[in-house]
Amino acid sequence: MQTQPFLQEYFSKWGESGTVDLKYELEHLIILTASRCLLGREVREKLFDDVSALFHDLDNGMQPISVLFPYLPIPAHKRRDRARARLAEIFATIIKSRKASGQSEEDMLQCFIDSKYKNGRSTSEGEVTGLLIAALFAGQHTSSITSTWTGAYMLRFKQYFAEAVEEQKDVMKRHGDKIDHDILAEMDVLYRCIKEALRLHPPLIMLLRQSHSDFTVTTKEGKVYDIPKGHIVATSPSFANRLPHIYKNPDSYDPDRFGPGREEDKAAGAFSYISFGGGRHGCLGEPFAYLQIKAIWTHLLRNFEFELVSPFPENDWNAMVVGIKGEVMVNYKRRKLVVDN
């Protein structure tokens, strides 16, 4: 799996022991991996620092007030718009270079370049740029936030960290140091730790859908609501994921709630768990997110011991994507996971 040498290279800059901000490290790591998978080799090798800074300005230009007044002439919006224009220039240059040279890469940028509409029209440079920006936001924000929450909870409730380490030992007994998609899929303990962190801290404040026909909703208490065609229906994952009639002790971190015999995420049907949305417009990046976070924490579990030394983090409600407030400081110490034969 190509991520293994990349992760080894990234974490090689850490010493034998020390203290780091886990939030910063995972944010930086995930934008690196996402940019390579989604934006292409040229950005990763030559333009990453520039593109990363521009995405930072784009990110800071997405504030709650932006929903109501997206073009309000505030400094954050002005920086956002300048960054968007500069990104368009960068990607236009890369697209023209690829087309002129005839080279083809295995990344999402190439997929967008080669895509055609039903009528045969190719995607324009502007359309490719917009798609890339949307893809990176989807592939970077939620993954970095969820990776950090996963680590914070496993370090707060150390029994789950220990269980995840034992799972790694079991996997290594079967497969050695090899890591691929199928091997990551065997890591049920780690999967449940990630999923539970995401249940408690879904990055999106609200999900919106438009009703295409009149329908009624009956609550479990028997109240009936009429939803007219054309109206916007909203739900909050933060609220829905903590409903006490679905989740036992909903405010507690309990990854085992998703395990065999409990499966609380199925208690009320397909939409009991909506951290990735659901239905026709559910998040297409869900498999990629789990793959990415599992790969990162597999490397960390196999190579480091950790201790959370800062207070347990809180939600940062000041952005469109709910992140983590402040630093998440951890002590680390290198150690190679040993498997008993």
mmCIF file of N, CA and C in Angstrom, residues 78-168:
data_model
loop_
_atom_site.group_PDB
_atom_site.id
_atom_site.type_symbol
_atom_site.label_atom_id
_atom_site.label_comp_id
_atom_site.label_asym_id
_atom_site.label_seq_id
_atom_site.Cartn_x
_atom_site.Cartn_y
_atom_site.Cartn_z
ATOM 1 N N LYS A 78 -12.974 38.300 1.375
ATOM 2 C CA LYS A 78 -12.073 38.848 0.357
ATOM 3 C C LYS A 78 -10.855 37.941 0.168
ATOM 4 N N ARG A 79 -10.296 37.445 1.285
ATOM 5 C CA ARG A 79 -9.166 36.511 1.180
ATOM 6 C C ARG A 79 -9.604 35.218 0.515
ATOM 7 N N ARG A 80 -10.813 34.757 0.840
ATOM 8 C CA ARG A 80 -11.357 33.543 0.222
ATOM 9 C C ARG A 80 -11.443 33.687 -1.290
ATOM 10 N N ASP A 81 -11.971 34.807 -1.756
ATOM 11 C CA ASP A 81 -12.166 35.005 -3.192
ATOM 12 C C ASP A 81 -10.832 35.143 -3.928
ATOM 13 N N ARG A 82 -9.860 35.801 -3.288
ATOM 14 C CA ARG A 82 -8.534 35.898 -3.907
ATOM 15 C C ARG A 82 -7.884 34.515 -3.995
ATOM 16 N N ALA A 83 -8.059 33.721 -2.950
ATOM 17 C CA ALA A 83 -7.487 32.370 -2.949
ATOM 18 C C ALA A 83 -8.129 31.508 -4.029
ATOM 19 N N ARG A 84 -9.435 31.636 -4.184
ATOM 20 C CA ARG A 84 -10.147 30.857 -5.210
ATOM 21 C C ARG A 84 -9.645 31.206 -6.606
ATOM 22 N N ALA A 85 -9.420 32.486 -6.862
ATOM 23 C CA ALA A 85 -8.929 32.908 -8.172
ATOM 24 C C ALA A 85 -7.511 32.391 -8.421
ATOM 25 N N ARG A 86 -6.672 32.430 -7.391
ATOM 26 C CA ARG A 86 -5.293 31.948 -7.552
ATOM 27 C C ARG A 86 -5.264 30.436 -7.767
ATOM 28 N N LEU A 87 -6.112 29.692 -7.063
ATOM 29 C CA LEU A 87 -6.186 28.245 -7.269
ATOM 30 C C LEU A 87 -6.610 27.922 -8.697
ATOM 31 N N ALA A 88 -7.530 28.706 -9.221
ATOM 32 C CA ALA A 88 -7.964 28.492 -10.603
ATOM 33 C C ALA A 88 -6.791 28.651 -11.566
ATOM 34 N N GLU A 89 -5.926 29.637 -11.313
ATOM 35 C CA GLU A 89 -4.749 29.835 -12.161
ATOM 36 C C GLU A 89 -3.789 28.649 -12.063
ATOM 37 N N ILE A 90 -3.554 28.169 -10.842
ATOM 38 C CA ILE A 90 -2.620 27.053 -10.635
ATOM 39 C C ILE A 90 -3.108 25.798 -11.340
ATOM 40 N N PHE A 91 -4.387 25.460 -11.139
ATOM 41 C CA PHE A 91 -4.905 24.232 -11.735
ATOM 42 C C PHE A 91 -5.015 24.346 -13.253
ATOM 43 N N ALA A 92 -5.308 25.531 -13.754
ATOM 44 C CA ALA A 92 -5.366 25.721 -15.203
ATOM 45 C C ALA A 92 -4.005 25.438 -15.832
ATOM 46 N N THR A 93 -2.939 25.887 -15.169
ATOM 47 C CA THR A 93 -1.584 25.640 -15.668
ATOM 48 C C THR A 93 -1.266 24.148 -15.683
ATOM 49 N N ILE A 94 -1.636 23.441 -14.604
ATOM 50 C CA ILE A 94 -1.377 22.002 -14.523
ATOM 51 C C ILE A 94 -2.160 21.249 -15.593
ATOM 52 N N ILE A 95 -3.423 21.619 -15.766
ATOM 53 C CA ILE A 95 -4.272 20.941 -16.754
ATOM 54 C C ILE A 95 -3.709 21.135 -18.160
ATOM 55 N N LYS A 96 -3.324 22.362 -18.486
ATOM 56 C CA LYS A 96 -2.763 22.635 -19.813
ATOM 57 C C LYS A 96 -1.467 21.861 -20.028
ATOM 58 N N SER A 97 -0.646 21.775 -18.984
ATOM 59 C CA SER A 97 0.620 21.054 -19.091
ATOM 60 C C SER A 97 0.390 19.572 -19.353
ATOM 61 N N ARG A 98 -0.561 18.994 -18.652
ATOM 62 C CA ARG A 98 -0.844 17.567 -18.863
ATOM 63 C C ARG A 98 -1.375 17.315 -20.267
ATOM 64 N N LYS A 99 -2.283 18.171 -20.697
ATOM 65 C CA LYS A 99 -2.863 17.976 -22.024
ATOM 66 C C LYS A 99 -1.809 18.148 -23.112
ATOM 67 N N ALA A 100 -0.913 19.125 -22.929
ATOM 68 C CA ALA A 100 0.111 19.388 -23.942
ATOM 69 C C ALA A 100 1.123 18.250 -24.031
ATOM 70 N N SER A 101 1.461 17.661 -22.874
ATOM 71 C CA SER A 101 2.469 16.597 -22.856
ATOM 72 C C SER A 101 1.881 15.230 -23.174
ATOM 73 N N GLY A 102 0.565 15.115 -23.044
ATOM 74 C CA GLY A 102 -0.081 13.829 -23.272
ATOM 75 C C GLY A 102 0.086 12.856 -22.123
ATOM 76 N N GLN A 103 0.662 13.325 -21.011
ATOM 77 C CA GLN A 103 0.873 12.438 -19.872
ATOM 78 C C GLN A 103 -0.436 12.197 -19.128
ATOM 79 N N SER A 104 -0.508 11.054 -18.473
ATOM 80 C CA SER A 104 -1.700 10.692 -17.718
ATOM 81 C C SER A 104 -1.279 10.179 -16.352
ATOM 82 N N GLU A 105 -1.961 10.629 -15.314
ATOM 83 C CA GLU A 105 -1.643 10.230 -13.946
ATOM 84 C C GLU A 105 -2.811 9.449 -13.353
ATOM 85 N N GLU A 106 -2.528 8.702 -12.295
ATOM 86 C CA GLU A 106 -3.577 7.954 -11.602
ATOM 87 C C GLU A 106 -4.032 8.758 -10.386
ATOM 88 N N ASP A 107 -4.854 9.766 -10.618
ATOM 89 C CA ASP A 107 -5.371 10.579 -9.529
ATOM 90 C C ASP A 107 -6.717 11.159 -9.951
ATOM 91 N N MET A 108 -7.380 11.797 -9.002
ATOM 92 C CA MET A 108 -8.710 12.327 -9.279
ATOM 93 C C MET A 108 -8.656 13.481 -10.271
ATOM 94 N N LEU A 109 -7.578 14.258 -10.229
ATOM 95 C CA LEU A 109 -7.433 15.341 -11.199
ATOM 96 C C LEU A 109 -7.533 14.793 -12.618
ATOM 97 N N GLN A 110 -6.850 13.684 -12.880
ATOM 98 C CA GLN A 110 -6.893 13.095 -14.216
ATOM 99 C C GLN A 110 -8.295 12.602 -14.561
ATOM 100 N N CYS A 111 -8.976 12.047 -13.564
ATOM 101 C CA CYS A 111 -10.357 11.592 -13.797
ATOM 102 C C CYS A 111 -11.250 12.752 -14.217
ATOM 103 N N PHE A 112 -11.089 13.891 -13.550
ATOM 104 C CA PHE A 112 -11.897 15.060 -13.895
ATOM 105 C C PHE A 112 -11.527 15.600 -15.280
ATOM 106 N N ILE A 113 -10.227 15.592 -15.594
ATOM 107 C CA ILE A 113 -9.788 16.074 -16.903
ATOM 108 C C ILE A 113 -10.381 15.212 -18.016
ATOM 109 N N ASP A 114 -10.411 13.902 -17.792
ATOM 110 C CA ASP A 114 -10.881 12.966 -18.822
ATOM 111 C C ASP A 114 -12.399 12.833 -18.869
ATOM 112 N N SER A 115 -13.097 13.388 -17.885
ATOM 113 C CA SER A 115 -14.551 13.212 -17.809
ATOM 114 C C SER A 115 -15.266 13.973 -18.927
ATOM 115 N N LYS A 116 -16.397 13.417 -19.326
ATOM 116 C CA LYS A 116 -17.244 14.061 -20.331
ATOM 117 C C LYS A 116 -18.695 14.024 -19.865
ATOM 118 N N TYR A 117 -19.441 15.018 -20.291
ATOM 119 C CA TYR A 117 -20.871 15.037 -20.015
ATOM 120 C C TYR A 117 -21.591 14.087 -20.969
ATOM 121 N N LYS A 118 -22.859 13.866 -20.714
ATOM 122 C CA LYS A 118 -23.631 12.937 -21.541
ATOM 123 C C LYS A 118 -23.665 13.356 -23.008
ATOM 124 N N ASN A 119 -23.578 14.670 -23.231
ATOM 125 C CA ASN A 119 -23.611 15.152 -24.619
ATOM 126 C C ASN A 119 -22.238 15.129 -25.288
ATOM 127 N N GLY A 120 -21.231 14.604 -24.564
ATOM 128 C CA GLY A 120 -19.900 14.485 -25.137
ATOM 129 C C GLY A 120 -18.963 15.632 -24.827
ATOM 130 N N ARG A 121 -19.467 16.697 -24.191
ATOM 131 C CA ARG A 121 -18.616 17.846 -23.886
ATOM 132 C C ARG A 121 -17.651 17.517 -22.757
ATOM 133 N N SER A 122 -16.398 17.923 -22.924
ATOM 134 C CA SER A 122 -15.395 17.716 -21.881
ATOM 135 C C SER A 122 -15.568 18.747 -20.771
ATOM 136 N N THR A 123 -15.072 18.426 -19.602
ATOM 137 C CA THR A 123 -15.107 19.380 -18.496
ATOM 138 C C THR A 123 -14.152 20.538 -18.780
ATOM 139 N N SER A 124 -14.551 21.719 -18.358
ATOM 140 C CA SER A 124 -13.706 22.903 -18.543
ATOM 141 C C SER A 124 -12.707 23.008 -17.393
ATOM 142 N N GLU A 125 -11.706 23.860 -17.571
ATOM 143 C CA GLU A 125 -10.717 24.067 -16.512
ATOM 144 C C GLU A 125 -11.377 24.612 -15.252
ATOM 145 N N GLY A 126 -12.333 25.514 -15.420
ATOM 146 C CA GLY A 126 -13.035 26.068 -14.265
ATOM 147 C C GLY A 126 -13.838 25.018 -13.520
ATOM 148 N N GLU A 127 -14.471 24.121 -14.271
ATOM 149 C CA GLU A 127 -15.252 23.056 -13.641
ATOM 150 C C GLU A 127 -14.350 22.079 -12.897
ATOM 151 N N VAL A 128 -13.216 21.746 -13.505
ATOM 152 C CA VAL A 128 -12.272 20.838 -12.845
ATOM 153 C C VAL A 128 -11.758 21.460 -11.553
ATOM 154 N N THR A 129 -11.453 22.755 -11.593
ATOM 155 C CA THR A 129 -10.984 23.439 -10.385
ATOM 156 C C THR A 129 -12.030 23.381 -9.280
ATOM 157 N N GLY A 130 -13.274 23.664 -9.612
ATOM 158 C CA GLY A 130 -14.344 23.608 -8.616
ATOM 159 C C GLY A 130 -14.519 22.225 -8.028
ATOM 160 N N LEU A 131 -14.449 21.206 -8.883
ATOM 161 C CA LEU A 131 -14.587 19.829 -8.409
ATOM 162 C C LEU A 131 -13.431 19.443 -7.490
ATOM 163 N N LEU A 132 -12.222 19.875 -7.836
ATOM 164 C CA LEU A 132 -11.057 19.558 -7.004
ATOM 165 C C LEU A 132 -11.147 20.216 -5.635
ATOM 166 N N ILE A 133 -11.569 21.471 -5.614
ATOM 167 C CA ILE A 133 -11.706 22.177 -4.337
ATOM 168 C C ILE A 133 -12.738 21.475 -3.460
ATOM 169 N N ALA A 134 -13.870 21.122 -4.054
ATOM 170 C CA ALA A 134 -14.910 20.425 -3.289
ATOM 171 C C ALA A 134 -14.402 19.084 -2.780
ATOM 172 N N ALA A 135 -13.662 18.364 -3.621
ATOM 173 C CA ALA A 135 -13.158 17.045 -3.230
ATOM 174 C C ALA A 135 -12.161 17.150 -2.084
ATOM 175 N N LEU A 136 -11.268 18.142 -2.146
ATOM 176 C CA LEU A 136 -10.273 18.262 -1.083
ATOM 177 C C LEU A 136 -10.922 18.671 0.233
ATOM 178 N N PHE A 137 -11.890 19.570 0.172
ATOM 179 C CA PHE A 137 -12.584 19.940 1.401
ATOM 180 C C PHE A 137 -13.270 18.722 2.012
ATOM 181 N N ALA A 138 -13.901 17.923 1.163
ATOM 182 C CA ALA A 138 -14.587 16.733 1.663
ATOM 183 C C ALA A 138 -13.597 15.705 2.191
ATOM 184 N N GLY A 139 -12.431 15.597 1.552
ATOM 185 C CA GLY A 139 -11.481 14.562 1.922
ATOM 186 C C GLY A 139 -10.505 14.958 3.003
ATOM 187 N N GLN A 140 -10.456 16.230 3.350
ATOM 188 C CA GLN A 140 -9.462 16.675 4.325
ATOM 189 C C GLN A 140 -10.080 17.077 5.658
ATOM 190 N N HIS A 141 -11.115 17.905 5.604
ATOM 191 C CA HIS A 141 -11.686 18.450 6.833
ATOM 192 C C HIS A 141 -12.149 17.373 7.799
ATOM 193 N N THR A 142 -13.107 16.591 7.334
ATOM 194 C CA THR A 142 -13.731 15.630 8.236
ATOM 195 C C THR A 142 -12.743 14.573 8.699
ATOM 196 N N SER A 143 -11.834 14.163 7.811
ATOM 197 C CA SER A 143 -10.874 13.122 8.186
ATOM 198 C C SER A 143 -9.902 13.607 9.250
ATOM 199 N N SER A 144 -9.403 14.836 9.120
ATOM 200 C CA SER A 144 -8.448 15.331 10.114
ATOM 201 C C SER A 144 -9.124 15.529 11.466
ATOM 202 N N ILE A 145 -10.347 16.042 11.449
ATOM 203 C CA ILE A 145 -11.085 16.245 12.699
ATOM 204 C C ILE A 145 -11.375 14.907 13.371
ATOM 205 N N THR A 146 -11.865 13.950 12.592
ATOM 206 C CA THR A 146 -12.231 12.650 13.166
ATOM 207 C C THR A 146 -11.001 11.874 13.614
ATOM 208 N N SER A 147 -9.890 11.985 12.890
ATOM 209 C CA SER A 147 -8.651 11.330 13.317
ATOM 210 C C SER A 147 -8.214 11.835 14.685
ATOM 211 N N THR A 148 -8.338 13.139 14.894
ATOM 212 C CA THR A 148 -7.916 13.725 16.166
ATOM 213 C C THR A 148 -8.847 13.318 17.295
ATOM 214 N N TRP A 149 -10.165 13.369 17.051
ATOM 215 C CA TRP A 149 -11.108 12.932 18.085
ATOM 216 C C TRP A 149 -10.892 11.460 18.432
ATOM 217 N N THR A 150 -10.631 10.634 17.422
ATOM 218 C CA THR A 150 -10.400 9.208 17.671
ATOM 219 C C THR A 150 -9.219 9.017 18.612
ATOM 220 N N GLY A 151 -8.121 9.709 18.328
ATOM 221 C CA GLY A 151 -6.954 9.599 19.190
ATOM 222 C C GLY A 151 -7.211 10.127 20.589
ATOM 223 N N ALA A 152 -7.892 11.266 20.679
ATOM 224 C CA ALA A 152 -8.161 11.857 21.991
ATOM 225 C C ALA A 152 -8.995 10.916 22.855
ATOM 226 N N TYR A 153 -10.001 10.293 22.259
ATOM 227 C CA TYR A 153 -10.852 9.387 23.038
ATOM 228 C C TYR A 153 -10.111 8.107 23.415
ATOM 229 N N MET A 154 -9.327 7.559 22.505
ATOM 230 C CA MET A 154 -8.589 6.337 22.845
ATOM 231 C C MET A 154 -7.562 6.599 23.941
ATOM 232 N N LEU A 155 -7.009 7.815 23.980
ATOM 233 C CA LEU A 155 -6.043 8.140 25.020
ATOM 234 C C LEU A 155 -6.724 8.511 26.334
ATOM 235 N N ARG A 156 -7.950 8.980 26.246
ATOM 236 C CA ARG A 156 -8.702 9.268 27.472
ATOM 237 C C ARG A 156 -9.225 7.977 28.093
ATOM 238 N N PHE A 157 -9.741 7.098 27.254
ATOM 239 C CA PHE A 157 -10.249 5.802 27.716
ATOM 240 C C PHE A 157 -9.270 4.735 27.233
ATOM 241 N N LYS A 158 -8.259 4.489 28.044
ATOM 242 C CA LYS A 158 -7.096 3.726 27.597
ATOM 243 C C LYS A 158 -7.405 2.264 27.301
ATOM 244 N N GLN A 159 -8.543 1.773 27.804
ATOM 245 C CA GLN A 159 -8.867 0.377 27.497
ATOM 246 C C GLN A 159 -9.102 0.189 26.004
ATOM 247 N N TYR A 160 -9.618 1.221 25.347
ATOM 248 C CA TYR A 160 -9.863 1.102 23.909
ATOM 249 C C TYR A 160 -8.563 1.220 23.120
ATOM 250 N N PHE A 161 -7.636 2.035 23.619
ATOM 251 C CA PHE A 161 -6.316 2.093 22.985
ATOM 252 C C PHE A 161 -5.645 0.725 23.093
ATOM 253 N N ALA A 162 -5.742 0.114 24.285
ATOM 254 C CA ALA A 162 -5.138 -1.206 24.487
ATOM 255 C C ALA A 162 -5.791 -2.254 23.585
ATOM 256 N N GLU A 163 -7.116 -2.190 23.440
ATOM 257 C CA GLU A 163 -7.807 -3.144 22.571
ATOM 258 C C GLU A 163 -7.396 -2.958 21.113
ATOM 259 N N ALA A 164 -7.213 -1.698 20.706
ATOM 260 C CA ALA A 164 -6.790 -1.435 19.328
ATOM 261 C C ALA A 164 -5.372 -1.952 19.088
ATOM 262 N N VAL A 165 -4.500 -1.835 20.090
ATOM 263 C CA VAL A 165 -3.140 -2.367 19.969
ATOM 264 C C VAL A 165 -3.176 -3.891 19.858
ATOM 265 N N GLU A 166 -3.989 -4.535 20.682
ATOM 266 C CA GLU A 166 -4.100 -5.995 20.616
ATOM 267 C C GLU A 166 -4.630 -6.444 19.260
ATOM 268 N N GLU A 167 -5.552 -5.683 18.717
ATOM 269 C CA GLU A 167 -6.062 -6.018 17.385
ATOM 270 C C GLU A 167 -4.942 -5.939 16.353
ATOM 271 N N GLN A 168 -4.078 -4.927 16.475
ATOM 272 C CA GLN A 168 -2.951 -4.819 15.551
ATOM 273 C C GLN A 168 -2.037 -6.036 15.657
#
